[in-house]
Coordinates of C-alpha atoms in Angstrom, one line a residue:
M1 CA -11.8 25.7 7.7
A2 CA -15.0 27.2 9.2
S3 CA -17.2 24.5 7.6
L4 CA -17.0 21.5 5.3
M5 CA -19.4 19.9 2.8
F6 CA -20.4 16.3 3.5
W7 CA -22.7 13.6 2.2
R8 CA -25.7 12.1 4.0
K9 CA -28.8 10.2 3.0
K10 CA -31.4 12.2 1.3
R11 CA -34.8 12.2 3.0
D12 CA -38.1 13.9 2.2
D13 CA -38.7 14.9 5.8
Q14 CA -40.0 11.4 6.5
P15 CA -39.9 9.9 10.0
A16 CA -37.4 7.2 10.9
P17 CA -38.6 3.7 10.4
N18 CA -40.5 2.0 13.2
T19 CA -37.8 0.0 15.1
D20 CA -40.5 -2.1 16.7
D21 CA -41.4 -3.5 13.3
P22 CA -39.3 -6.6 12.6
V23 CA -39.7 -6.1 8.9
S24 CA -37.8 -2.8 9.0
A25 CA -34.8 -4.6 10.5
E26 CA -34.3 -6.9 7.5
P27 CA -30.7 -6.5 6.4
F28 CA -31.4 -6.9 2.7
A29 CA -34.2 -6.0 0.3
A30 CA -32.9 -8.3 -2.5
E31 CA -34.5 -11.2 -4.2
P32 CA -33.8 -14.5 -2.4
S33 CA -32.8 -16.1 -5.7
V34 CA -29.2 -14.9 -5.2
E35 CA -27.6 -17.7 -3.2
E36 CA -24.9 -15.7 -1.5
L37 CA -27.4 -13.0 -0.5
A38 CA -29.7 -15.4 1.0
E39 CA -26.9 -17.0 3.0
A40 CA -25.8 -13.6 4.4
S41 CA -29.4 -12.6 5.2
A42 CA -30.1 -15.9 7.1
A43 CA -26.9 -15.6 9.2
L44 CA -27.5 -12.0 10.1
E45 CA -31.2 -12.6 11.0
E46 CA -30.0 -15.3 13.4
A47 CA -27.7 -12.9 15.0
I48 CA -30.4 -10.3 15.4
E49 CA -32.7 -12.8 17.1
A50 CA -29.9 -13.8 19.4
T51 CA -29.3 -10.2 20.6
E52 CA -32.7 -10.2 22.1
L53 CA -31.8 -13.0 24.4
L54 CA -28.5 -11.7 25.8
E55 CA -28.2 -12.6 29.4
T56 CA -24.9 -14.4 29.9
P57 CA -21.3 -14.0 28.6
E58 CA -21.8 -17.3 26.8
E59 CA -24.7 -16.0 24.9
D60 CA -22.7 -12.8 24.2
E61 CA -20.0 -14.9 22.5
Q62 CA -22.6 -16.8 20.4
V63 CA -23.8 -13.4 19.0
I64 CA -20.3 -12.4 18.2
Q65 CA -19.5 -15.7 16.6
V66 CA -22.6 -15.6 14.4
A67 CA -21.8 -12.0 13.4
E68 CA -18.2 -12.8 12.6
E69 CA -19.2 -15.9 10.5
A70 CA -21.8 -14.0 8.5
P71 CA -20.6 -13.3 4.9
P72 CA -19.6 -9.6 4.6
I73 CA -21.9 -7.3 2.7
Q74 CA -19.1 -6.2 0.4
Q75 CA -18.6 -9.7 -0.9
V76 CA -22.3 -10.1 -1.6
T77 CA -22.3 -6.8 -3.5
E78 CA -19.4 -7.8 -5.7
Q79 CA -21.0 -11.2 -6.4
T80 CA -24.3 -9.5 -7.5
E81 CA -22.9 -6.7 -9.6
G82 CA -25.0 -7.8 -12.6
A83 CA -28.3 -7.1 -10.7
T84 CA -30.4 -4.3 -12.1
A85 CA -30.9 -0.9 -10.4
E86 CA -34.5 -1.9 -9.7
Q87 CA -33.4 -4.9 -7.7
Y88 CA -30.8 -3.1 -5.7
P89 CA -31.8 0.6 -5.6
T90 CA -29.0 3.0 -4.7
Q91 CA -29.5 5.2 -1.7
A92 CA -30.0 8.9 -2.8
L93 CA -27.5 11.3 -1.2
E94 CA -27.4 15.0 -0.6
A95 CA -24.6 17.4 0.2
V96 CA -24.8 19.1 3.5
E97 CA -22.9 21.7 5.4
L98 CA -22.4 21.5 9.1
P99 CA -23.0 24.6 11.2
K100 CA -19.9 26.9 11.2
R101 CA -17.5 26.8 14.1
S102 CA -14.4 28.7 15.0
F103 CA -11.8 28.0 17.7
G104 CA -8.9 30.4 17.3
R105 CA -10.1 32.8 20.0
S106 CA -9.6 30.1 22.6
I107 CA -6.0 29.3 21.7
K108 CA -3.3 30.8 23.9
S109 CA -0.6 32.7 22.0
L110 CA 3.1 31.6 22.5
F111 CA 3.9 35.2 22.9
G112 CA 1.3 36.3 25.4
R113 CA 4.0 36.5 28.1
V114 CA 7.2 35.9 26.1
K115 CA 8.6 38.7 23.9
F116 CA 9.1 38.0 20.2
D117 CA 12.7 39.3 20.0
L118 CA 13.8 40.3 16.5
Q119 CA 17.5 40.3 17.5
D120 CA 17.5 37.0 19.3
L121 CA 15.6 34.4 17.3
E122 CA 17.5 31.7 19.1
A123 CA 15.2 32.4 22.1
L124 CA 12.3 31.5 19.8
E125 CA 13.7 28.0 19.7
D126 CA 13.5 27.7 23.5
T127 CA 10.0 29.0 23.4
L128 CA 8.9 26.4 20.8
I129 CA 10.6 23.6 22.8
Q130 CA 8.7 24.7 26.0
A131 CA 5.5 24.6 24.0
D132 CA 6.1 20.9 23.2
F133 CA 7.1 21.4 19.5
G134 CA 10.0 19.0 20.1
V135 CA 13.7 19.8 19.9
D136 CA 14.2 18.9 16.2
T137 CA 11.0 20.6 15.0
A138 CA 11.8 23.8 17.0
A139 CA 15.4 23.9 15.5
N140 CA 14.0 23.4 12.0
V141 CA 11.4 26.1 12.4
V142 CA 13.9 28.7 13.5
A143 CA 16.4 27.8 10.8
E144 CA 13.7 28.0 8.1
L145 CA 12.4 31.3 9.6
K146 CA 15.9 32.8 9.3
A147 CA 16.3 31.7 5.8
R148 CA 12.9 33.0 4.6
A149 CA 13.4 36.3 6.4
K150 CA 16.8 36.8 4.7
R151 CA 15.4 35.9 1.3
Q152 CA 12.5 38.4 1.7
S153 CA 14.6 41.0 3.4
V154 CA 12.2 41.1 6.4
S155 CA 13.2 42.5 9.7
D156 CA 10.1 43.9 11.5
E157 CA 8.1 41.9 14.0
A158 CA 4.8 41.8 12.2
A159 CA 6.3 40.5 9.0
L160 CA 8.4 37.9 10.8
K161 CA 5.3 36.7 12.6
G162 CA 3.5 36.5 9.3
I163 CA 6.2 34.3 7.9
L164 CA 6.1 32.1 11.0
V165 CA 2.3 31.7 10.7
E166 CA 2.7 30.8 7.0
M167 CA 5.4 28.2 7.8
L168 CA 3.4 26.6 10.6
T169 CA 0.3 26.5 8.5
E170 CA 2.2 24.7 5.7
K171 CA 3.6 22.2 8.2
L172 CA 0.2 21.3 9.7
T173 CA -1.7 21.2 6.4
R174 CA -2.5 17.6 5.2
D175 CA -4.7 16.1 2.6
D176 CA -6.3 13.7 5.1
S177 CA -7.2 16.1 7.8
A178 CA -11.0 16.2 7.0
L179 CA -13.3 13.9 8.9
N180 CA -14.4 11.1 6.6
L181 CA -18.0 11.9 6.1
S182 CA -17.8 12.3 2.4
D183 CA -17.2 9.0 0.7
A184 CA -20.9 8.2 0.5
Q185 CA -20.4 4.8 2.2
L186 CA -23.1 5.1 4.8
P187 CA -23.6 4.7 7.6
Y188 CA -20.3 6.3 8.6
V189 CA -19.0 4.3 11.5
L190 CA -16.6 6.1 13.9
L191 CA -14.8 4.2 16.6
V192 CA -13.6 6.4 19.4
V193 CA -10.6 5.3 21.5
G194 CA -8.5 6.9 24.3
V195 CA -7.6 6.5 27.9
N196 CA -10.1 7.3 30.6
G197 CA -10.3 11.0 31.6
V198 CA -9.3 12.7 28.4
G199 CA -12.8 13.8 27.4
K200 CA -13.7 10.8 25.2
T201 CA -17.4 10.7 26.1
T202 CA -17.7 14.4 26.0
T203 CA -16.1 14.5 22.6
I204 CA -18.7 11.9 21.3
G205 CA -21.5 14.0 22.8
K206 CA -20.4 17.2 21.3
L207 CA -19.8 15.7 17.9
S208 CA -23.2 14.0 18.0
K209 CA -24.9 17.3 18.9
W210 CA -23.1 19.1 16.0
L211 CA -24.1 16.4 13.5
V212 CA -27.7 16.3 14.7
D213 CA -27.9 20.1 14.5
G214 CA -26.8 19.6 10.9
G215 CA -29.7 17.3 10.2
W216 CA -28.0 14.0 10.5
R217 CA -29.4 10.8 12.2
V218 CA -26.8 9.6 14.8
T219 CA -26.7 6.4 16.7
L220 CA -24.3 5.9 19.6
G221 CA -23.0 2.7 21.0
A222 CA -21.9 2.5 24.7
A223 CA -19.2 -0.2 24.3
D224 CA -17.1 0.9 27.3
T225 CA -19.2 -1.7 29.2
F226 CA -17.0 -2.1 32.3
R227 CA -17.6 1.5 33.4
A228 CA -21.2 2.2 34.3
A229 CA -20.4 5.9 34.8
A230 CA -19.3 6.1 31.1
V231 CA -22.5 4.5 29.9
D232 CA -24.6 6.9 32.0
Q233 CA -22.6 9.9 30.8
L234 CA -23.0 8.9 27.2
A235 CA -26.7 8.4 27.7
T236 CA -27.0 11.9 29.1
W237 CA -25.2 13.3 26.0
A238 CA -27.3 11.2 23.7
E239 CA -30.5 12.8 25.2
R240 CA -29.0 16.2 25.0
A241 CA -27.9 15.8 21.4
G242 CA -31.1 14.1 20.2
A243 CA -29.2 10.9 19.2
T244 CA -30.2 7.3 19.7
I245 CA -28.1 5.2 22.1
V246 CA -27.6 1.5 22.5
K247 CA -26.5 0.6 26.0
P248 CA -25.2 -2.8 27.4
K249 CA -27.9 -4.9 29.0
A250 CA -25.5 -5.6 31.9
E251 CA -22.2 -4.3 33.1
G252 CA -19.4 -6.1 31.5
Q253 CA -21.3 -7.2 28.4
D254 CA -19.0 -8.1 25.6
P255 CA -18.2 -4.7 23.9
A256 CA -18.4 -6.3 20.4
S257 CA -21.9 -7.5 21.0
V258 CA -22.9 -3.9 22.0
A259 CA -21.2 -2.6 18.8
F260 CA -23.1 -5.2 16.8
E261 CA -26.5 -4.3 18.3
T262 CA -25.7 -0.6 17.7
L263 CA -25.0 -1.1 14.0
E264 CA -28.1 -3.2 13.6
L265 CA -30.3 -0.5 15.2
A266 CA -28.6 2.1 13.1
L267 CA -29.4 0.2 9.9
T268 CA -33.0 -0.2 11.0
Q269 CA -33.3 3.5 11.8
D270 CA -31.5 4.5 8.6
S271 CA -28.9 6.4 10.5
D272 CA -26.2 8.4 8.8
V273 CA -23.5 8.1 11.5
V274 CA -22.7 5.5 14.1
I275 CA -20.3 6.5 16.9
I276 CA -19.0 3.7 19.2
D277 CA -17.4 4.5 22.5
T278 CA -14.7 1.9 23.5
A279 CA -12.8 1.0 26.6
G280 CA -9.9 3.2 27.7
R281 CA -7.6 0.7 29.5
L282 CA -4.0 0.6 28.5
Q283 CA -2.8 -1.8 31.2
N284 CA -2.7 -4.7 28.8
K285 CA -2.2 -3.8 25.2
T286 CA -2.9 -7.3 24.0
D287 CA -6.3 -7.5 25.6
L288 CA -7.2 -4.0 24.3
M289 CA -6.0 -4.8 20.8
D290 CA -8.0 -8.0 20.8
E291 CA -11.1 -6.2 22.0
L292 CA -10.8 -3.4 19.4
G293 CA -10.1 -6.0 16.8
K294 CA -13.3 -8.0 17.6
I295 CA -15.4 -4.8 17.5
R296 CA -13.9 -3.9 14.2
R297 CA -14.5 -7.4 12.7
V298 CA -18.2 -7.4 13.8
V299 CA -18.8 -3.9 12.5
E300 CA -17.2 -4.6 9.2
K301 CA -19.7 -7.4 8.5
R302 CA -22.4 -4.7 8.0
A303 CA -20.5 -1.5 7.3
R304 CA -17.1 0.0 6.7
V305 CA -15.2 1.7 9.6
A306 CA -14.8 5.3 8.4
E307 CA -12.6 6.6 11.2
V308 CA -10.8 5.4 14.3
L309 CA -10.5 8.6 16.3
L310 CA -8.0 8.8 19.2
V311 CA -9.0 11.4 21.9
I312 CA -6.0 13.1 23.5
D313 CA -5.9 15.7 26.4
A314 CA -3.7 18.6 25.1
T315 CA -2.9 19.7 28.6
T316 CA -0.9 16.6 29.3
G317 CA 1.9 17.6 27.0
Q318 CA 4.4 14.9 26.2
N319 CA 2.2 12.3 28.0
A320 CA -0.3 12.9 25.2
L321 CA 2.3 12.0 22.7
T322 CA 3.1 8.8 24.7
Q323 CA -0.6 7.9 24.7
A324 CA -0.9 8.5 21.0
K325 CA 2.1 6.3 20.3
A326 CA 0.7 3.5 22.4
F327 CA -2.8 3.6 20.7
A328 CA -1.3 4.0 17.3
E329 CA 0.5 0.7 17.7
I330 CA -2.7 -1.3 18.3
A331 CA -5.8 0.6 17.1
N332 CA -5.1 1.7 13.4
V333 CA -5.8 5.3 14.4
T334 CA -6.9 7.5 11.5
G335 CA -7.3 10.8 13.3
I336 CA -6.6 12.7 16.5
V337 CA -9.1 14.7 18.6
L338 CA -7.3 17.2 20.8
T339 CA -9.4 18.2 23.8
K340 CA -8.8 21.0 26.3
L341 CA -6.7 22.9 23.8
D342 CA -7.8 26.1 25.4
G343 CA -6.3 25.1 28.7
T344 CA -2.7 24.9 27.6
A345 CA 0.1 27.1 26.3
K346 CA 1.7 24.0 24.8
G347 CA 0.0 23.9 21.5
G348 CA 3.1 22.5 19.9
I349 CA 1.9 19.0 20.8
V350 CA -0.2 19.3 17.6
F351 CA 3.0 19.4 15.5
A352 CA 4.7 16.7 17.5
I353 CA 1.8 14.2 17.0
Q354 CA 1.5 14.9 13.3
E355 CA 5.2 14.8 12.6
Q356 CA 6.2 11.8 14.8
L357 CA 3.1 9.6 14.3
D358 CA 2.0 10.8 10.8
I359 CA -1.6 11.0 12.1
P360 CA -3.7 14.1 11.3
V361 CA -5.4 16.2 14.0
K362 CA -9.0 16.3 12.8
L363 CA -11.1 17.8 15.6
V364 CA -10.4 20.1 18.6
G365 CA -12.2 20.8 21.9
V366 CA -11.6 24.3 23.3
G367 CA -14.0 24.7 26.2
E368 CA -16.8 23.2 28.3
G369 CA -19.7 24.4 26.1
V370 CA -21.4 22.1 23.8
E371 CA -20.4 24.2 20.8
D372 CA -16.7 24.6 21.9
F373 CA -15.8 22.0 19.4
A374 CA -14.6 22.4 15.8
F375 CA -12.7 20.9 12.8
F376 CA -9.0 21.5 13.1
D377 CA -8.0 24.4 10.8
P378 CA -4.2 24.7 10.5
A379 CA -4.3 28.4 9.4
E380 CA -6.6 29.4 12.2
F381 CA -4.5 27.5 14.7
A382 CA -1.2 28.9 13.6
N383 CA -2.5 32.5 13.5
A384 CA -3.8 32.1 17.1
L385 CA -0.6 30.5 18.3
I386 CA 1.7 33.3 17.0
N387 CA -0.3 36.5 17.2
D388 CA -1.4 38.0 20.5

């Protein structure tokens, strides 16, 4: 999967709207005669005005309350289905292809130092277990390899490795592995979660750069508001990527209010993608779940959450699986981003996560460079994992 086709808003090389112009921030362009639409517009305008005065936690909560009480856009759309196309013009879209990326050259082979022994395939099971495939998965892979080799009368090393690559590719291939940038429900909102230190902010920066290079308008939200370093790092990446960023007005600002302001700015600037960084604390699952839930509720008043991406450090092995399980319980994770995949010989964690959690791996980081980041391709990964 060197590249994928996605949908973004079609533009005739026109500049982004002037964000200093209050008219451009109007949430609707509909006629005020529709009662429900007017109600939603008034509520959201009140929230926008409130965001300009954020100074205390109490005012923070007022903004969140207004945003949560506003009638959702989807409800208004359903109630006004009889409106004409002239009243509610549809945003024109165009298909785009992101710059091609490959990552296979950075993956360490399982057999770089371990011999692939044709006469002792049981040793292969130990190799797979050491690579974090998991005991059950490793046993199943070896059993199936033996069965296929017997049916095909295969005995040479190259042919056996070919069968193994084919098997692993099949096991990793899923219908939901593509990043959701194709359903035409713009802006695409991506919530990014993960513990501190796994490369979450770097992942957002690299993804933003990739999207901007592909001609997308990207807005970032620094909603990890209790870590000033995280906000500064994300701001650096935003500048590097050419993306817009919304930062908290003060350390500790309610993350949901930052998310709300981010989406409002994104709508004003006609952004294609909104990426929101979130806190990475797992000390209290209830608090984190409440925080992520509040962010999601606020966002979904104006747009649909397209993805909740969990960033995992591949070098942590089974600890990565533990983290994934913890977040999966509370965050409605839709996809995994595996970072530092080039720094480990335990690539089997990909199989463990997908099989045990039923969550697809969608993106991988394989180096420090800004372009060392790609969509996960099962065939490319399996081939790199098995062949030297």
